[in-house]
Amino acid sequence: MLRASLLAIVIATPLAAEDFICVGHDPDWSLTITGDTAIFDFERKNSFQIPDTAFAQGKDWPRAKPLIGDFDTAVVVLDQDICETGPISVDILTQRGQTPVLLTGCCEIRE
């Protein structure tokens, strides 16, 4: 049910080949996006597939990426807002059990 809801949030568009390294603090977490895969480390490390990227209507930014794993899901929203540690701000909506979790942080474009 949650997977279907998260996929419904993100409009299916062609995948943009993008690589990012993202971090956040209080609580600490990290996210590495490489093309259509991601590694998210928050309380436990998980691998995810990224089936699509959604763009704001008529704009290049912000972008939303659904992360689909075997047991967990998340939605990552990236924007070109300058952050403390990088040129891209990031918000991650996920869950731990039945509790929704919203994390914020910064990303660098990985070259």
C-alpha angles and dihedrals in degrees: 000000000000092000091053091048093050092048090050089056092059119065111224111248132153113289114256112219101237134150123203138173111206134181139178136187136212087056104027118229139149135205129191117192117193113175107297097351134072139190113209120188114192115136086329134022117251136178119221141185118227106211098178147003122222121204127203108265107281094352139091094226143085102037129192125206124188113218112209119190136167092263108004138048135192141174117226120200115195123190136177093245111132110244134193093266106021149011095259128064119210136198120190123196113195138132142237106211106312094339118100114224126199116193128185131197148123136280137204122207108249115227 
